[in-house]
Amino acid sequence: MVAMAPALYSLIRKMEIIRKVDELRHRVAGAKAEGKSVGLVPTMGALHAGHISLVDRARKENDMVVVSVFVNPTQFNNAEDLATYPRTEEADCAKLEAAGADVAFIPSSIQNLIHASLTSERWRPLWRGPCAPAISMASHRL
């Protein structure tokens, strides 16, 4: 793997948006079949510099970077908090593409149980810090 600046990487390759779990699994399986490493950064969207630092780290350490953007209802005690949580998909995708993510996985809420099973597989944490408690798994290698 050749390290490349995220801004340059995003000029060379357009980020793909995947909404279905089976499509993501197919894409990841294809990368792995080619011997590529795949890094996952799970988020609940409303991305900030801490999230982008995880994407940067995953980009440096992996051939392919997947970022999930999923507002998980199980993370909220209060229905009002869930209803008012910011959904900033367009802005999040722009930030992820600029940071060099290959795939933004943005599942529908109908797929939340499937998404939960996807993120409960074996991942190796890359980083722990202020965001770790909020997103439960900071960054992982697929």
PDB file of C-alpha atoms in Angstrom:
ATOM      1  CA  MET A   1       0.000   0.000   0.000  1.00  0.00           C
ATOM      2  CA  VAL A   2       1.276   3.446  -0.928  1.00  0.00           C
ATOM      3  CA  ALA A   3       0.367   6.256   1.466  1.00  0.00           C
ATOM      4  CA  MET A   4      -1.254   9.204  -0.279  1.00  0.00           C
ATOM      5  CA  ALA A   5      -2.481  12.547   1.008  1.00  0.00           C
ATOM      6  CA  PRO A   6      -6.286  12.394   1.483  1.00  0.00           C
ATOM      7  CA  ALA A   7      -6.905  15.492  -0.658  1.00  0.00           C
ATOM      8  CA  LEU A   8      -4.945  13.964  -3.548  1.00  0.00           C
ATOM      9  CA  TYR A   9      -6.629  10.598  -3.065  1.00  0.00           C
ATOM     10  CA  SER A  10     -10.098  12.183  -3.285  1.00  0.00           C
ATOM     11  CA  LEU A  11      -9.154  13.828  -6.606  1.00  0.00           C
ATOM     12  CA  ILE A  12      -8.149  10.492  -8.102  1.00  0.00           C
ATOM     13  CA  ARG A  13     -11.086   8.414  -6.895  1.00  0.00           C
ATOM     14  CA  LYS A  14     -14.719   9.277  -6.152  1.00  0.00           C
ATOM     15  CA  MET A  15     -16.236   7.948  -2.933  1.00  0.00           C
ATOM     16  CA  GLU A  16     -18.945   5.343  -3.350  1.00  0.00           C
ATOM     17  CA  ILE A  17     -22.157   5.521  -1.292  1.00  0.00           C
ATOM     18  CA  ILE A  18     -23.617   2.132  -0.376  1.00  0.00           C
ATOM     19  CA  ARG A  19     -26.979   1.761   1.367  1.00  0.00           C
ATOM     20  CA  LYS A  20     -27.472  -2.019   1.449  1.00  0.00           C
ATOM     21  CA  VAL A  21     -25.544  -4.445   3.635  1.00  0.00           C
ATOM     22  CA  ASP A  22     -25.256  -7.108   0.938  1.00  0.00           C
ATOM     23  CA  GLU A  23     -23.677  -4.541  -1.415  1.00  0.00           C
ATOM     24  CA  LEU A  24     -21.163  -3.546   1.253  1.00  0.00           C
ATOM     25  CA  ARG A  25     -20.283  -7.157   2.001  1.00  0.00           C
ATOM     26  CA  HIS A  26     -19.769  -7.799  -1.729  1.00  0.00           C
ATOM     27  CA  ARG A  27     -17.527  -4.728  -2.076  1.00  0.00           C
ATOM     28  CA  VAL A  28     -15.454  -5.654   1.001  1.00  0.00           C
ATOM     29  CA  ALA A  29     -15.178  -9.307  -0.085  1.00  0.00           C
ATOM     30  CA  GLY A  30     -13.904  -8.155  -3.487  1.00  0.00           C
ATOM     31  CA  ALA A  31     -11.245  -5.971  -1.891  1.00  0.00           C
ATOM     32  CA  LYS A  32     -10.148  -8.765   0.437  1.00  0.00           C
ATOM     33  CA  ALA A  33     -10.018 -11.230  -2.489  1.00  0.00           C
ATOM     34  CA  GLU A  34      -7.518  -8.840  -4.078  1.00  0.00           C
ATOM     35  CA  GLY A  35      -5.431  -8.979  -0.894  1.00  0.00           C
ATOM     36  CA  LYS A  36      -6.391  -5.469   0.206  1.00  0.00           C
ATOM     37  CA  SER A  37      -6.801  -4.414   3.813  1.00  0.00           C
ATOM     38  CA  VAL A  38     -10.077  -2.696   4.718  1.00  0.00           C
ATOM     39  CA  GLY A  39     -10.531  -0.212   7.561  1.00  0.00           C
ATOM     40  CA  LEU A  40     -13.928   0.617   9.056  1.00  0.00           C
ATOM     41  CA  VAL A  41     -14.777   3.822  10.907  1.00  0.00           C
ATOM     42  CA  PRO A  42     -18.305   3.503  12.370  1.00  0.00           C
ATOM     43  CA  THR A  43     -20.091   6.795  13.117  1.00  0.00           C
ATOM     44  CA  MET A  44     -23.528   8.211  13.796  1.00  0.00           C
ATOM     45  CA  GLY A  45     -22.959  11.082  11.389  1.00  0.00           C
ATOM     46  CA  ALA A  46     -22.765  14.787  12.245  1.00  0.00           C
ATOM     47  CA  LEU A  47     -19.060  14.369  11.562  1.00  0.00           C
ATOM     48  CA  HIS A  48     -16.406  16.539  13.202  1.00  0.00           C
ATOM     49  CA  ALA A  49     -12.609  16.709  13.266  1.00  0.00           C
ATOM     50  CA  GLY A  50     -12.371  13.698  15.611  1.00  0.00           C
ATOM     51  CA  HIS A  51     -14.176  11.492  13.100  1.00  0.00           C
ATOM     52  CA  ILE A  52     -12.038  12.780  10.252  1.00  0.00           C
ATOM     53  CA  SER A  53      -8.861  12.002  12.229  1.00  0.00           C
ATOM     54  CA  LEU A  54     -10.076   8.381  12.388  1.00  0.00           C
ATOM     55  CA  VAL A  55     -10.627   8.358   8.630  1.00  0.00           C
ATOM     56  CA  ASP A  56      -7.118   9.783   8.168  1.00  0.00           C
ATOM     57  CA  ARG A  57      -5.670   7.035  10.354  1.00  0.00           C
ATOM     58  CA  ALA A  58      -7.643   4.330   8.554  1.00  0.00           C
ATOM     59  CA  ARG A  59      -6.512   5.769   5.190  1.00  0.00           C
ATOM     60  CA  LYS A  60      -2.842   5.569   6.267  1.00  0.00           C
ATOM     61  CA  GLU A  61      -3.172   1.995   7.508  1.00  0.00           C
ATOM     62  CA  ASN A  62      -5.459   0.407   4.920  1.00  0.00           C
ATOM     63  CA  ASP A  63      -5.934   0.009   1.197  1.00  0.00           C
ATOM     64  CA  MET A  64      -9.681   0.661   1.439  1.00  0.00           C
ATOM     65  CA  VAL A  65     -11.593   2.814   3.944  1.00  0.00           C
ATOM     66  CA  VAL A  66     -15.278   2.316   4.745  1.00  0.00           C
ATOM     67  CA  VAL A  67     -17.115   4.787   6.986  1.00  0.00           C
ATOM     68  CA  SER A  68     -20.546   3.862   8.261  1.00  0.00           C
ATOM     69  CA  VAL A  69     -22.988   6.674   8.977  1.00  0.00           C
ATOM     70  CA  PHE A  70     -25.872   5.299  10.977  1.00  0.00           C
ATOM     71  CA  VAL A  71     -27.969   7.013  13.644  1.00  0.00           C
ATOM     72  CA  ASN A  72     -28.518   4.050  15.937  1.00  0.00           C
ATOM     73  CA  PRO A  73     -31.790   4.343  17.876  1.00  0.00           C
ATOM     74  CA  THR A  74     -30.410   2.077  20.627  1.00  0.00           C
ATOM     75  CA  GLN A  75     -27.887   4.788  21.550  1.00  0.00           C
ATOM     76  CA  PHE A  76     -30.649   7.092  22.801  1.00  0.00           C
ATOM     77  CA  ASN A  77     -32.603   6.913  26.076  1.00  0.00           C
ATOM     78  CA  ASN A  78     -34.999   9.624  25.003  1.00  0.00           C
ATOM     79  CA  ALA A  79     -37.092   9.549  21.808  1.00  0.00           C
ATOM     80  CA  GLU A  80     -36.840  13.349  21.571  1.00  0.00           C
ATOM     81  CA  ASP A  81     -33.024  13.162  21.536  1.00  0.00           C
ATOM     82  CA  LEU A  82     -33.215  10.657  18.677  1.00  0.00           C
ATOM     83  CA  ALA A  83     -35.680  12.843  16.781  1.00  0.00           C
ATOM     84  CA  THR A  84     -33.496  15.935  17.141  1.00  0.00           C
ATOM     85  CA  TYR A  85     -30.119  14.276  16.478  1.00  0.00           C
ATOM     86  CA  PRO A  86     -28.615  16.057  13.454  1.00  0.00           C
ATOM     87  CA  ARG A  87     -28.791  14.229  10.150  1.00  0.00           C
ATOM     88  CA  THR A  88     -26.195  15.861   7.918  1.00  0.00           C
ATOM     89  CA  GLU A  89     -25.700  13.277   5.183  1.00  0.00           C
ATOM     90  CA  GLU A  90     -24.701  15.663   2.393  1.00  0.00           C
ATOM     91  CA  ALA A  91     -22.156  17.505   4.559  1.00  0.00           C
ATOM     92  CA  ASP A  92     -20.880  14.212   6.029  1.00  0.00           C
ATOM     93  CA  CYS A  93     -20.337  12.740   2.556  1.00  0.00           C
ATOM     94  CA  ALA A  94     -18.460  15.849   1.428  1.00  0.00           C
ATOM     95  CA  LYS A  95     -16.164  15.608   4.475  1.00  0.00           C
ATOM     96  CA  LEU A  96     -15.613  11.888   3.976  1.00  0.00           C
ATOM     97  CA  GLU A  97     -14.793  12.238   0.304  1.00  0.00           C
ATOM     98  CA  ALA A  98     -12.337  15.062   1.060  1.00  0.00           C
ATOM     99  CA  ALA A  99     -10.726  12.861   3.729  1.00  0.00           C
ATOM    100  CA  GLY A 100     -10.195  10.019   1.255  1.00  0.00           C
ATOM    101  CA  ALA A 101     -12.859   7.511   2.303  1.00  0.00           C
ATOM    102  CA  ASP A 102     -13.584   4.948  -0.397  1.00  0.00           C
ATOM    103  CA  VAL A 103     -17.068   3.999   0.766  1.00  0.00           C
ATOM    104  CA  ALA A 104     -19.725   5.701   2.855  1.00  0.00           C
ATOM    105  CA  PHE A 105     -22.053   3.012   4.161  1.00  0.00           C
ATOM    106  CA  ILE A 106     -25.346   4.735   4.958  1.00  0.00           C
ATOM    107  CA  PRO A 107     -27.936   2.052   5.760  1.00  0.00           C
ATOM    108  CA  SER A 108     -31.613   2.779   6.191  1.00  0.00           C
ATOM    109  CA  SER A 109     -33.132   2.473   9.658  1.00  0.00           C
ATOM    110  CA  ILE A 110     -34.864  -0.708   8.481  1.00  0.00           C
ATOM    111  CA  GLN A 111     -31.445  -2.307   8.293  1.00  0.00           C
ATOM    112  CA  ASN A 112     -30.419  -1.392  11.852  1.00  0.00           C
ATOM    113  CA  LEU A 113     -30.366  -4.980  13.077  1.00  0.00           C
ATOM    114  CA  ILE A 114     -28.299  -6.051  10.086  1.00  0.00           C
ATOM    115  CA  HIS A 115     -25.939  -3.110  10.669  1.00  0.00           C
ATOM    116  CA  ALA A 116     -25.601  -4.098  14.331  1.00  0.00           C
ATOM    117  CA  SER A 117     -24.603  -7.627  13.328  1.00  0.00           C
ATOM    118  CA  LEU A 118     -22.103  -6.198  10.838  1.00  0.00           C
ATOM    119  CA  THR A 119     -20.388  -4.092  13.482  1.00  0.00           C
ATOM    120  CA  SER A 120     -20.354  -6.896  16.049  1.00  0.00           C
ATOM    121  CA  GLU A 121     -17.913  -8.941  13.988  1.00  0.00           C
ATOM    122  CA  ARG A 122     -14.270  -9.108  15.072  1.00  0.00           C
ATOM    123  CA  TRP A 123     -12.541  -5.752  14.632  1.00  0.00           C
ATOM    124  CA  ARG A 124      -9.182  -4.542  15.871  1.00  0.00           C
ATOM    125  CA  PRO A 125      -9.478  -1.103  17.507  1.00  0.00           C
ATOM    126  CA  LEU A 126      -7.093   1.429  15.990  1.00  0.00           C
ATOM    127  CA  TRP A 127      -7.712   4.329  18.324  1.00  0.00           C
ATOM    128  CA  ARG A 128      -9.359   5.213  21.599  1.00  0.00           C
ATOM    129  CA  GLY A 129     -10.121   8.733  22.665  1.00  0.00           C
ATOM    130  CA  PRO A 130     -12.851  11.286  23.307  1.00  0.00           C
ATOM    131  CA  CYS A 131     -15.168   9.843  20.638  1.00  0.00           C
ATOM    132  CA  ALA A 132     -14.780   6.208  21.686  1.00  0.00           C
ATOM    133  CA  PRO A 133     -17.551   6.172  24.330  1.00  0.00           C
ATOM    134  CA  ALA A 134     -19.962   7.929  21.976  1.00  0.00           C
ATOM    135  CA  ILE A 135     -19.494   5.552  19.071  1.00  0.00           C
ATOM    136  CA  SER A 136     -18.509   2.456  21.062  1.00  0.00           C
ATOM    137  CA  MET A 137     -15.985   1.287  18.455  1.00  0.00           C
ATOM    138  CA  ALA A 138     -13.660   4.080  17.373  1.00  0.00           C
ATOM    139  CA  SER A 139     -12.070   2.586  14.278  1.00  0.00           C
ATOM    140  CA  HIS A 140     -11.526  -0.929  13.138  1.00  0.00           C
ATOM    141  CA  ARG A 141      -9.932  -3.133  10.556  1.00  0.00           C
ATOM    142  CA  LEU A 142     -12.227  -5.447   8.611  1.00  0.00           C
TER     143      LEU A 142
END
